[in-house]
């Protein structure tokens, strides 16, 4: 294990991009305002100065065009990283990623590789309203041929970025926007393989699986609950770490998933389904999910703060379920809403 | 007649009222940064300082039954079309008095009585929707028109090209207004776009097009009237490029330090408010004294609006669950 350096989440992204670009001259970055302005969220600070305008490029507001250009460049042996400022803007480019990039290896009888990375900022909590606050993993998660990762701290932002760029297949990185300014410690020699969950806290009472900004929420909730909970940062949504997660659930006999996305159609359903069907007889309680309600992200600060799972609410549900073995009611069911 | 329709009527009839509305927008936008500093607004906002003539010029020409799609840089257009300052500021402050009850925010203003569709925060997002509104007018044989207002940056997104082509082959009663304020976020137009006269792109779609001085309300009214008349009388779509300038940064966080020296100052010499003042003084409709009074009255009005919005309640939890679907209904 190497030494660690303190840096913010967004600086970890810059460092990983720079380290990959130093190591491999085919790596390049493009997106809106990533070059001259160094990124709307300052995730490309210093890159234009170091790597020049051939490899670091500003684009027009043409997500379909430049995402598709990444597909073509990647096929030809480049390693393009594309920045989609807010995940919602992938909507106008989805074809190129999901229907073109993700199918190239398959349709070329295994001859083509598309080593591209699409990064997008995701998530709620900053008052950007319902067209700029969704996480939208499910837009991309049901796409065989496309990997999907989501860091939760500076270390995973760094290591998952490097792993994603090195990966020979297209990888989508969901970057929780609310974490960009958060500080952490980064060991640049630590690699985190795609497809491997991170056990952030060992425990025997319950297995909690969280992703992105929900990892911090879950950590705080565990502290409040007083229970000995095993906390797993899923880190990769596709292909998710079935082996690691199920081994933990086998040990604790209980599973709670914390998600920042509408209840219907979330990635956690997959995990709860797998644990339920594969470990049914070994479970001590019903596996369940804590999610947002099935509503658009509200703008009002008062509402947005309740929209996402809170540490208090997660703690309540951990305690209740540990006592009863059943899945607790959501806050909105308790409020008689919906 | 509702207060908001009365506000619309005022700018349709009277050039002093148009000037007052421009002052209202200016005063309104200038309050916003202070409200952020005071913690009364969160998230982000996109000001239209310098672009008041386009907003008010447009509103003065359209009927309330015409449909407008616009963007996140929409405070000015919303106020110009007749939304009350309380409905707009309340929404920006996330309060129940806001036009969306506080769940939409600054980027999503609307009022269908005035023809304003919810403004879109996705570049190009409103353009095909305006074409669709125009399609409904064509099929139902009304003489209403749809107007899509969007930025220079939108001229590089697929929706722009697809919509212009569609509107042209279907001969839809729609007017496309590209508000070319020289910048898309932090990039000057020359970095992202090989031409600066964006209206030329309509040539490819065999659509009438022209640019106009977006700083001069009289010029805006004349140009929009021409295009709207064409659309109303079955002559099909037009692309208008309004040459304007974004006096403020892109959004709250942006100081706009990337601008070439002197560019802002050059455009400020053609401040739309100043130009309107000059022409109204020349015509005898206004004098220095009246101008000073309009401005100080407006300051007081907007201060009151701030207080009213501050006093408005926060939305309750139930409002998070409203207006997602209509209640279930069977059959037609
Ligand atoms: C599809 C899409 N891509 C990117 C953005 C981010 N974005 C918001 S405003 C903006 C600049 C738009 O510039 P322009 O169209 O000129 O309008 P202006 O802001 O100058 O009014 C960008 C890139 C977005 N909202 N939607
Ligand atoms: Mg612009």
mmCIF file of C-alpha atoms in Angstrom, chain A residues 85-338:
data_model
loop_
_atom_site.group_PDB
_atom_site.id
_atom_site.type_symbol
_atom_site.label_atom_id
_atom_site.label_comp_id
_atom_site.label_asym_id
_atom_site.label_seq_id
_atom_site.Cartn_x
_atom_site.Cartn_y
_atom_site.Cartn_z
ATOM 1 C CA UNK A 85 -22.056 17.767 -18.137
ATOM 2 C CA UNK A 86 -25.312 16.515 -16.605
ATOM 3 C CA UNK A 87 -26.490 12.927 -17.064
ATOM 4 C CA UNK A 88 -29.784 14.157 -18.541
ATOM 5 C CA UNK A 89 -27.899 15.434 -21.601
ATOM 6 C CA UNK A 90 -26.972 11.874 -22.462
ATOM 7 C CA UNK A 91 -30.597 11.616 -23.560
ATOM 8 C CA UNK A 92 -29.759 13.253 -26.880
ATOM 9 C CA UNK A 93 -26.723 10.955 -27.359
ATOM 10 C CA UNK A 94 -28.004 7.683 -25.973
ATOM 11 C CA UNK A 95 -28.085 5.939 -29.348
ATOM 12 C CA UNK A 96 -24.350 6.271 -29.866
ATOM 13 C CA UNK A 97 -23.525 4.762 -26.479
ATOM 14 C CA UNK A 98 -26.212 2.155 -25.917
ATOM 15 C CA UNK A 99 -27.077 1.088 -29.456
ATOM 16 C CA UNK A 100 -23.785 1.685 -31.277
ATOM 17 C CA UNK A 101 -20.786 1.520 -28.898
ATOM 18 C CA UNK A 102 -22.160 -1.300 -26.768
ATOM 19 C CA UNK A 103 -22.868 -3.492 -29.806
ATOM 20 C CA UNK A 104 -19.614 -3.093 -31.756
ATOM 21 C CA UNK A 105 -17.727 -6.051 -30.318
ATOM 22 C CA UNK A 106 -20.775 -8.277 -30.760
ATOM 23 C CA UNK A 107 -21.507 -7.160 -34.306
ATOM 24 C CA UNK A 108 -17.918 -7.444 -35.480
ATOM 25 C CA UNK A 109 -17.646 -11.055 -34.464
ATOM 26 C CA UNK A 110 -15.322 -9.972 -31.669
ATOM 27 C CA UNK A 111 -12.942 -7.997 -33.867
ATOM 28 C CA UNK A 112 -13.768 -4.493 -32.664
ATOM 29 C CA UNK A 113 -13.047 -3.023 -29.291
ATOM 30 C CA UNK A 114 -14.511 0.295 -28.121
ATOM 31 C CA UNK A 115 -12.284 1.480 -25.252
ATOM 32 C CA UNK A 116 -14.185 4.702 -24.595
ATOM 33 C CA UNK A 117 -15.352 6.284 -21.359
ATOM 34 C CA UNK A 118 -18.406 8.458 -20.936
ATOM 35 C CA UNK A 119 -18.461 10.489 -17.735
ATOM 36 C CA UNK A 120 -21.566 12.260 -16.507
ATOM 37 C CA UNK A 121 -22.381 14.156 -13.341
ATOM 38 C CA UNK A 122 -25.453 12.798 -11.594
ATOM 39 C CA UNK A 123 -27.708 13.248 -8.644
ATOM 40 C CA UNK A 124 -29.764 15.540 -6.497
ATOM 41 C CA UNK A 125 -29.198 17.818 -3.536
ATOM 42 C CA UNK A 126 -28.026 21.016 -5.186
ATOM 43 C CA UNK A 127 -31.293 22.688 -6.165
ATOM 44 C CA UNK A 128 -30.951 22.199 -9.910
ATOM 45 C CA UNK A 129 -34.513 20.984 -10.476
ATOM 46 C CA UNK A 130 -35.960 17.901 -12.116
ATOM 47 C CA UNK A 131 -34.115 18.153 -15.455
ATOM 48 C CA UNK A 132 -30.668 18.394 -13.841
ATOM 49 C CA UNK A 133 -30.780 16.151 -10.761
ATOM 50 C CA UNK A 134 -31.536 12.565 -11.697
ATOM 51 C CA UNK A 135 -29.125 9.635 -11.361
ATOM 52 C CA UNK A 136 -30.573 7.639 -14.278
ATOM 53 C CA UNK A 137 -28.443 4.491 -13.881
ATOM 54 C CA UNK A 138 -31.361 2.646 -15.401
ATOM 55 C CA UNK A 139 -30.944 4.453 -18.728
ATOM 56 C CA UNK A 140 -27.724 2.527 -19.223
ATOM 57 C CA UNK A 141 -27.738 -0.407 -16.823
ATOM 58 C CA UNK A 142 -29.740 -2.858 -18.923
ATOM 59 C CA UNK A 143 -27.261 -2.719 -21.790
ATOM 60 C CA UNK A 144 -25.089 -5.800 -22.216
ATOM 61 C CA UNK A 145 -21.788 -4.552 -23.609
ATOM 62 C CA UNK A 146 -21.712 -1.407 -21.489
ATOM 63 C CA UNK A 147 -20.139 -1.246 -18.033
ATOM 64 C CA UNK A 148 -21.411 1.241 -15.478
ATOM 65 C CA UNK A 149 -19.453 2.476 -12.470
ATOM 66 C CA UNK A 150 -20.169 5.074 -9.809
ATOM 67 C CA UNK A 151 -17.537 6.342 -7.351
ATOM 68 C CA UNK A 152 -18.440 7.392 -3.812
ATOM 69 C CA UNK A 153 -15.255 9.107 -2.612
ATOM 70 C CA UNK A 154 -11.988 10.565 -3.899
ATOM 71 C CA UNK A 155 -10.205 7.202 -3.816
ATOM 72 C CA UNK A 156 -12.813 5.436 -5.912
ATOM 73 C CA UNK A 157 -13.109 8.457 -8.220
ATOM 74 C CA UNK A 158 -9.401 8.120 -8.908
ATOM 75 C CA UNK A 159 -9.090 4.371 -9.142
ATOM 76 C CA UNK A 160 -12.310 3.710 -11.047
ATOM 77 C CA UNK A 161 -11.424 6.411 -13.574
ATOM 78 C CA UNK A 162 -8.092 4.746 -14.260
ATOM 79 C CA UNK A 163 -9.670 1.298 -14.483
ATOM 80 C CA UNK A 164 -12.383 2.624 -16.815
ATOM 81 C CA UNK A 165 -9.916 4.244 -19.206
ATOM 82 C CA UNK A 166 -7.817 1.080 -19.253
ATOM 83 C CA UNK A 167 -10.841 -1.114 -19.889
ATOM 84 C CA UNK A 168 -11.138 -2.351 -23.484
ATOM 85 C CA UNK A 169 -14.923 -1.889 -23.522
ATOM 86 C CA UNK A 170 -17.157 1.156 -23.193
ATOM 87 C CA UNK A 171 -17.587 2.289 -19.606
ATOM 88 C CA UNK A 172 -20.047 4.838 -18.256
ATOM 89 C CA UNK A 173 -18.918 6.665 -15.122
ATOM 90 C CA UNK A 174 -21.633 8.296 -13.041
ATOM 91 C CA UNK A 175 -20.072 11.027 -10.898
ATOM 92 C CA UNK A 176 -22.220 12.184 -7.991
ATOM 93 C CA UNK A 177 -22.100 15.951 -8.477
ATOM 94 C CA UNK A 178 -22.624 16.693 -4.814
ATOM 95 C CA UNK A 179 -19.329 14.958 -4.015
ATOM 96 C CA UNK A 180 -17.090 17.000 -6.350
ATOM 97 C CA UNK A 181 -15.962 19.311 -3.559
ATOM 98 C CA UNK A 182 -15.650 16.603 -0.913
ATOM 99 C CA UNK A 183 -12.202 15.927 0.506
ATOM 100 C CA UNK A 184 -10.622 12.513 0.800
ATOM 101 C CA UNK A 185 -7.342 10.623 0.836
ATOM 102 C CA UNK A 186 -6.096 9.033 -2.360
ATOM 103 C CA UNK A 187 -3.512 6.308 -2.773
ATOM 104 C CA UNK A 188 -2.637 6.531 -6.447
ATOM 105 C CA UNK A 189 -1.122 3.043 -6.394
ATOM 106 C CA UNK A 190 -4.382 1.447 -5.309
ATOM 107 C CA UNK A 191 -6.363 -0.152 -8.095
ATOM 108 C CA UNK A 192 -10.069 -0.855 -7.825
ATOM 109 C CA UNK A 193 -11.146 -3.333 -10.478
ATOM 110 C CA UNK A 194 -14.426 -2.767 -12.291
ATOM 111 C CA UNK A 195 -16.945 -5.301 -11.025
ATOM 112 C CA UNK A 196 -15.620 -5.443 -7.474
ATOM 113 C CA UNK A 197 -17.604 -3.963 -4.587
ATOM 114 C CA UNK A 198 -15.795 -2.294 -1.675
ATOM 115 C CA UNK A 199 -16.399 -3.420 1.869
ATOM 116 C CA UNK A 200 -16.082 -0.134 3.748
ATOM 117 C CA UNK A 201 -17.061 -1.439 7.147
ATOM 118 C CA UNK A 202 -17.132 -4.978 8.459
ATOM 119 C CA UNK A 203 -20.139 -6.085 10.461
ATOM 120 C CA UNK A 204 -22.341 -9.042 11.297
ATOM 121 C CA UNK A 205 -25.856 -7.681 11.894
ATOM 122 C CA UNK A 206 -26.952 -6.445 8.473
ATOM 123 C CA UNK A 207 -25.410 -6.034 5.011
ATOM 124 C CA UNK A 208 -26.043 -2.565 3.629
ATOM 125 C CA UNK A 209 -25.309 -1.981 -0.058
ATOM 126 C CA UNK A 210 -25.132 1.628 -1.240
ATOM 127 C CA UNK A 211 -23.904 3.547 -4.277
ATOM 128 C CA UNK A 212 -22.570 7.027 -4.977
ATOM 129 C CA UNK A 213 -23.709 9.742 -2.599
ATOM 130 C CA UNK A 214 -25.818 7.199 -0.689
ATOM 131 C CA UNK A 215 -22.629 5.630 0.686
ATOM 132 C CA UNK A 216 -22.087 8.601 3.017
ATOM 133 C CA UNK A 217 -25.749 8.571 3.987
ATOM 134 C CA UNK A 218 -25.559 4.859 4.781
ATOM 135 C CA UNK A 219 -22.358 5.320 6.792
ATOM 136 C CA UNK A 220 -23.965 8.013 8.940
ATOM 137 C CA UNK A 221 -27.094 5.937 9.333
ATOM 138 C CA UNK A 222 -25.099 2.935 10.520
ATOM 139 C CA UNK A 223 -23.432 5.071 13.150
ATOM 140 C CA UNK A 224 -26.801 6.368 14.353
ATOM 141 C CA UNK A 225 -28.298 2.871 14.412
ATOM 142 C CA UNK A 226 -25.786 1.464 16.881
ATOM 143 C CA UNK A 227 -25.890 -1.826 14.946
ATOM 144 C CA UNK A 228 -22.877 -3.767 13.700
ATOM 145 C CA UNK A 229 -23.561 -3.317 10.006
ATOM 146 C CA UNK A 230 -21.417 -4.391 7.068
ATOM 147 C CA UNK A 231 -21.303 -1.497 4.599
ATOM 148 C CA UNK A 232 -20.679 -2.300 0.960
ATOM 149 C CA UNK A 233 -20.092 0.356 -1.662
ATOM 150 C CA UNK A 234 -21.297 -1.373 -4.812
ATOM 151 C CA UNK A 235 -19.029 0.883 -6.971
ATOM 152 C CA UNK A 236 -19.886 -1.008 -10.166
ATOM 153 C CA UNK A 237 -23.529 -1.236 -11.196
ATOM 154 C CA UNK A 238 -22.770 -3.381 -14.269
ATOM 155 C CA UNK A 239 -21.373 -6.007 -13.873
ATOM 156 C CA UNK A 240 -22.182 -5.883 -10.158
ATOM 157 C CA UNK A 241 -20.215 -7.903 -7.635
ATOM 158 C CA UNK A 242 -22.634 -10.777 -7.116
ATOM 159 C CA UNK A 243 -20.061 -12.909 -5.363
ATOM 160 C CA UNK A 244 -18.912 -10.242 -2.904
ATOM 161 C CA UNK A 245 -22.385 -9.005 -2.035
ATOM 162 C CA UNK A 246 -23.940 -12.442 -1.648
ATOM 163 C CA UNK A 247 -21.036 -13.639 0.529
ATOM 164 C CA UNK A 248 -21.738 -10.762 2.894
ATOM 165 C CA UNK A 249 -25.490 -11.417 2.951
ATOM 166 C CA UNK A 250 -24.808 -15.069 3.610
ATOM 167 C CA UNK A 251 -22.839 -13.993 6.676
ATOM 168 C CA UNK A 252 -25.301 -11.426 8.062
ATOM 169 C CA UNK A 253 -28.552 -12.979 6.845
ATOM 170 C CA UNK A 254 -29.957 -9.515 6.195
ATOM 171 C CA UNK A 255 -29.784 -7.120 3.257
ATOM 172 C CA UNK A 256 -30.738 -3.471 2.920
ATOM 173 C CA UNK A 257 -30.049 -1.524 -0.288
ATOM 174 C CA UNK A 258 -29.897 2.292 -0.222
ATOM 175 C CA UNK A 259 -30.513 3.974 -3.567
ATOM 176 C CA UNK A 260 -30.785 7.541 -4.807
ATOM 177 C CA UNK A 261 -33.360 6.865 -7.476
ATOM 178 C CA UNK A 262 -37.088 6.251 -7.827
ATOM 179 C CA UNK A 263 -38.318 3.057 -6.226
ATOM 180 C CA UNK A 264 -39.531 1.559 -9.499
ATOM 181 C CA UNK A 265 -36.874 0.113 -11.747
ATOM 182 C CA UNK A 266 -33.815 0.771 -9.589
ATOM 183 C CA UNK A 267 -30.588 -1.254 -9.657
ATOM 184 C CA UNK A 268 -31.236 -2.410 -6.094
ATOM 185 C CA UNK A 269 -34.126 -4.575 -7.297
ATOM 186 C CA UNK A 270 -31.567 -6.754 -9.021
ATOM 187 C CA UNK A 271 -29.578 -7.209 -5.833
ATOM 188 C CA UNK A 272 -32.572 -7.878 -3.621
ATOM 189 C CA UNK A 273 -33.878 -10.369 -6.191
ATOM 190 C CA UNK A 274 -30.561 -12.215 -6.358
ATOM 191 C CA UNK A 275 -30.179 -12.415 -2.579
ATOM 192 C CA UNK A 276 -33.786 -13.527 -2.132
ATOM 193 C CA UNK A 277 -33.707 -16.242 -4.746
ATOM 194 C CA UNK A 278 -30.223 -17.522 -4.073
ATOM 195 C CA UNK A 279 -30.050 -17.271 -0.276
ATOM 196 C CA UNK A 280 -33.726 -17.655 0.609
ATOM 197 C CA UNK A 281 -33.320 -20.267 3.322
ATOM 198 C CA UNK A 282 -30.409 -18.478 4.943
ATOM 199 C CA UNK A 283 -32.101 -15.110 5.387
ATOM 200 C CA UNK A 284 -33.039 -13.869 8.864
ATOM 201 C CA UNK A 285 -35.189 -11.051 7.575
ATOM 202 C CA UNK A 286 -36.738 -9.760 4.370
ATOM 203 C CA UNK A 287 -34.232 -8.014 2.111
ATOM 204 C CA UNK A 288 -35.524 -4.569 1.170
ATOM 205 C CA UNK A 289 -34.670 -1.294 -0.565
ATOM 206 C CA UNK A 290 -34.614 2.282 0.657
ATOM 207 C CA UNK A 291 -35.103 4.599 -2.308
ATOM 208 C CA UNK A 292 -36.578 7.925 -3.286
ATOM 209 C CA UNK A 293 -40.296 8.008 -3.978
ATOM 210 C CA UNK A 294 -41.492 7.581 -7.565
ATOM 211 C CA UNK A 295 -41.520 11.327 -8.223
ATOM 212 C CA UNK A 296 -39.393 13.811 -10.198
ATOM 213 C CA UNK A 297 -36.672 15.528 -8.146
ATOM 214 C CA UNK A 298 -38.393 18.531 -6.542
ATOM 215 C CA UNK A 299 -36.707 21.937 -6.699
ATOM 216 C CA UNK A 300 -37.705 23.339 -3.303
ATOM 217 C CA UNK A 301 -34.886 22.853 -0.801
ATOM 218 C CA UNK A 302 -37.283 21.639 1.855
ATOM 219 C CA UNK A 303 -38.656 18.972 -0.464
ATOM 220 C CA UNK A 304 -35.367 17.954 -2.024
ATOM 221 C CA UNK A 305 -33.906 17.288 1.418
ATOM 222 C CA UNK A 306 -36.716 14.809 2.091
ATOM 223 C CA UNK A 307 -36.701 13.336 -1.397
ATOM 224 C CA UNK A 308 -33.359 11.561 -0.987
ATOM 225 C CA UNK A 309 -32.945 8.940 1.723
ATOM 226 C CA UNK A 310 -31.653 10.649 4.874
ATOM 227 C CA UNK A 311 -29.356 9.145 7.503
ATOM 228 C CA UNK A 312 -32.117 9.412 10.105
ATOM 229 C CA UNK A 313 -34.623 7.590 7.952
ATOM 230 C CA UNK A 314 -32.146 4.886 6.947
ATOM 231 C CA UNK A 315 -31.198 4.394 10.613
ATOM 232 C CA UNK A 316 -34.878 4.054 11.564
ATOM 233 C CA UNK A 317 -35.382 1.390 8.920
ATOM 234 C CA UNK A 318 -32.233 -0.509 9.908
ATOM 235 C CA UNK A 319 -33.317 -0.643 13.537
ATOM 236 C CA UNK A 320 -36.937 -1.541 12.787
ATOM 237 C CA UNK A 321 -36.051 -4.283 10.357
ATOM 238 C CA UNK A 322 -33.402 -5.719 12.641
ATOM 239 C CA UNK A 323 -36.028 -6.046 15.373
ATOM 240 C CA UNK A 324 -38.944 -7.285 13.293
ATOM 241 C CA UNK A 325 -37.337 -9.098 10.377
ATOM 242 C CA UNK A 326 -39.847 -7.437 8.062
ATOM 243 C CA UNK A 327 -39.325 -4.558 5.694
ATOM 244 C CA UNK A 328 -40.299 -1.211 7.233
ATOM 245 C CA UNK A 329 -42.600 1.353 5.666
ATOM 246 C CA UNK A 330 -41.093 4.191 3.662
ATOM 247 C CA UNK A 331 -41.324 7.719 5.054
ATOM 248 C CA UNK A 332 -43.994 8.620 2.535
ATOM 249 C CA UNK A 333 -46.115 5.623 3.464
ATOM 250 C CA UNK A 334 -45.819 6.676 7.102
ATOM 251 C CA UNK A 335 -46.904 10.193 6.093
ATOM 252 C CA UNK A 336 -49.879 8.737 4.208
ATOM 253 C CA UNK A 337 -48.641 10.169 0.927
ATOM 254 C CA UNK A 338 -48.763 8.925 -2.663
#
